Amino acid sequence: MAFAGKPRDAPWFVGKMEREKAEQFLKENGRQRDFLVRERTLKDGYYALSIRYHYSYKHFNIDPKPDGQYGMGVLVFPTIESIIQHYQQNSLFIVDNQHITLGQPVMRRTSKK
């Protein structure tokens, strides 16, 4: 199922959420490498990919581009879903020579909205 453009209908999208609440949500509902996408609270229309790794959490900004694409780091993608697909197959970051990819999304239906 494709979610072109805004991710509002995607099951991994949890809406507007602060970083600390995302970490708590991942702690309560996720396992290692599980992730979610949230809208950043201080910048409307800007997103973050949050992932649980061991006992810590990493957050990656996803910024909209003027042409409708999304940037994460130095890479640009047509949709947020394409970012997720890319990092489920390619390294998001490296820890102790281990390449870390995205695991499963933490579904919003478990969210305490």
Short mmCIF file of C-alpha atoms in Angstrom, two decimals:
data_model
loop_
_atom_site.label_atom_id
_atom_site.label_comp_id
_atom_site.label_asym_id
_atom_site.label_seq_id
_atom_site.Cartn_x
_atom_site.Cartn_y
_atom_site.Cartn_z
CA MET A 1 0.00 0.00 0.00
CA ALA A 2 1.57 3.28 -1.10
CA PHE A 3 1.29 6.56 0.78
CA ALA A 4 2.31 9.19 -1.75
CA GLY A 5 2.94 12.62 -0.31
CA LYS A 6 1.91 13.19 3.30
CA PRO A 7 2.03 10.13 5.55
CA ARG A 8 -1.13 10.81 7.54
CA ASP A 9 -2.80 7.55 6.45
CA ALA A 10 0.27 5.35 6.95
CA PRO A 11 0.13 2.96 9.92
CA TRP A 12 3.64 3.96 11.07
CA PHE A 13 2.70 7.65 11.30
CA VAL A 14 1.80 8.69 14.86
CA GLY A 15 0.99 12.35 14.23
CA LYS A 16 2.53 15.32 15.98
CA MET A 17 4.67 14.07 18.85
CA GLU A 18 7.58 15.39 20.91
CA ARG A 19 10.87 13.51 20.88
CA GLU A 20 10.54 12.42 24.52
CA LYS A 21 7.03 11.07 23.96
CA ALA A 22 8.24 9.19 20.89
CA GLU A 23 10.94 7.55 22.99
CA GLN A 24 8.39 6.57 25.64
CA PHE A 25 6.03 5.23 22.97
CA LEU A 26 8.83 3.12 21.45
CA LYS A 27 9.86 1.90 24.90
CA GLU A 28 6.31 0.79 25.75
CA ASN A 29 5.30 -0.60 22.36
CA GLY A 30 8.42 -1.44 20.37
CA ARG A 31 11.38 -3.75 20.25
CA GLN A 32 14.92 -3.26 19.04
CA ARG A 33 15.05 -1.54 15.61
CA ASP A 34 11.31 -0.77 15.67
CA PHE A 35 10.49 2.71 14.42
CA LEU A 36 7.84 5.36 13.89
CA VAL A 37 7.46 8.55 11.91
CA ARG A 38 6.16 11.63 13.67
CA GLU A 39 5.49 15.22 12.81
CA ARG A 40 7.89 17.48 14.68
CA THR A 41 6.19 19.71 17.22
CA LEU A 42 8.20 22.87 16.56
CA LYS A 43 7.99 22.81 12.75
CA ASP A 44 4.69 22.13 11.03
CA GLY A 45 5.11 19.95 7.96
CA TYR A 46 8.50 18.64 9.10
CA TYR A 47 8.92 15.05 10.26
CA ALA A 48 11.28 12.80 12.17
CA LEU A 49 12.04 9.10 11.96
CA SER A 50 12.54 7.69 15.47
CA ILE A 51 14.08 4.27 16.05
CA ARG A 52 14.71 2.18 19.15
CA TYR A 53 18.14 0.60 19.37
CA HIS A 54 19.04 -1.34 22.52
CA TYR A 55 18.40 1.04 25.41
CA SER A 56 18.66 4.21 23.39
CA TYR A 57 16.74 6.03 20.69
CA LYS A 58 17.85 7.81 17.55
CA HIS A 59 15.95 10.53 15.73
CA PHE A 60 16.48 11.56 12.11
CA ASN A 61 14.96 14.73 10.67
CA ILE A 62 12.93 14.42 7.49
CA ASP A 63 12.60 17.79 5.79
CA PRO A 64 10.23 18.68 2.95
CA LYS A 65 11.85 20.10 -0.17
CA PRO A 66 10.34 22.83 -2.38
CA ASP A 67 9.76 20.29 -5.18
CA GLY A 68 7.60 18.07 -2.94
CA GLN A 69 10.30 15.51 -2.14
CA TYR A 70 11.76 14.77 1.30
CA GLY A 71 15.35 15.02 2.47
CA MET A 72 16.98 12.95 5.17
CA GLY A 73 20.63 13.72 5.64
CA VAL A 74 22.19 14.23 2.22
CA LEU A 75 19.73 11.96 0.41
CA VAL A 76 16.45 13.04 -1.19
CA PHE A 77 13.44 10.76 -1.68
CA PRO A 78 10.11 11.17 -3.49
CA THR A 79 8.04 10.11 -0.43
CA ILE A 80 8.50 9.33 3.24
CA GLU A 81 7.50 5.76 2.48
CA SER A 82 10.45 5.50 0.08
CA ILE A 83 12.75 6.62 2.92
CA ILE A 84 11.43 3.79 5.08
CA GLN A 85 11.76 1.22 2.30
CA HIS A 86 15.33 2.38 1.61
CA TYR A 87 16.42 2.07 5.24
CA GLN A 88 14.73 -1.27 5.76
CA GLN A 89 17.24 -2.59 3.20
CA ASN A 90 20.20 -0.25 3.71
CA SER A 91 22.13 0.93 6.76
CA LEU A 92 20.60 3.79 8.68
CA PHE A 93 23.61 3.93 11.01
CA ILE A 94 26.51 1.74 12.15
CA VAL A 95 27.31 0.62 15.70
CA ASP A 96 30.43 -1.46 16.44
CA ASN A 97 30.79 -2.35 12.73
CA GLN A 98 27.18 -3.58 12.68
CA HIS A 99 24.94 -2.04 10.01
CA ILE A 100 21.58 -1.11 11.55
CA THR A 101 18.47 -1.12 9.35
CA LEU A 102 14.87 -0.33 10.23
CA GLY A 103 12.88 -3.17 11.73
CA GLN A 104 9.09 -3.10 12.07
CA PRO A 105 6.94 -0.01 12.47
CA VAL A 106 5.27 0.64 15.79
CA MET A 107 1.69 0.95 14.66
CA ARG A 108 -0.31 3.99 15.69
CA ARG A 109 -3.31 1.92 16.71
CA THR A 110 -1.43 1.17 19.95
CA SER A 111 -0.89 4.89 20.55
CA LYS A 112 -2.42 6.49 23.63
CA LYS A 113 -3.68 9.58 21.79
#
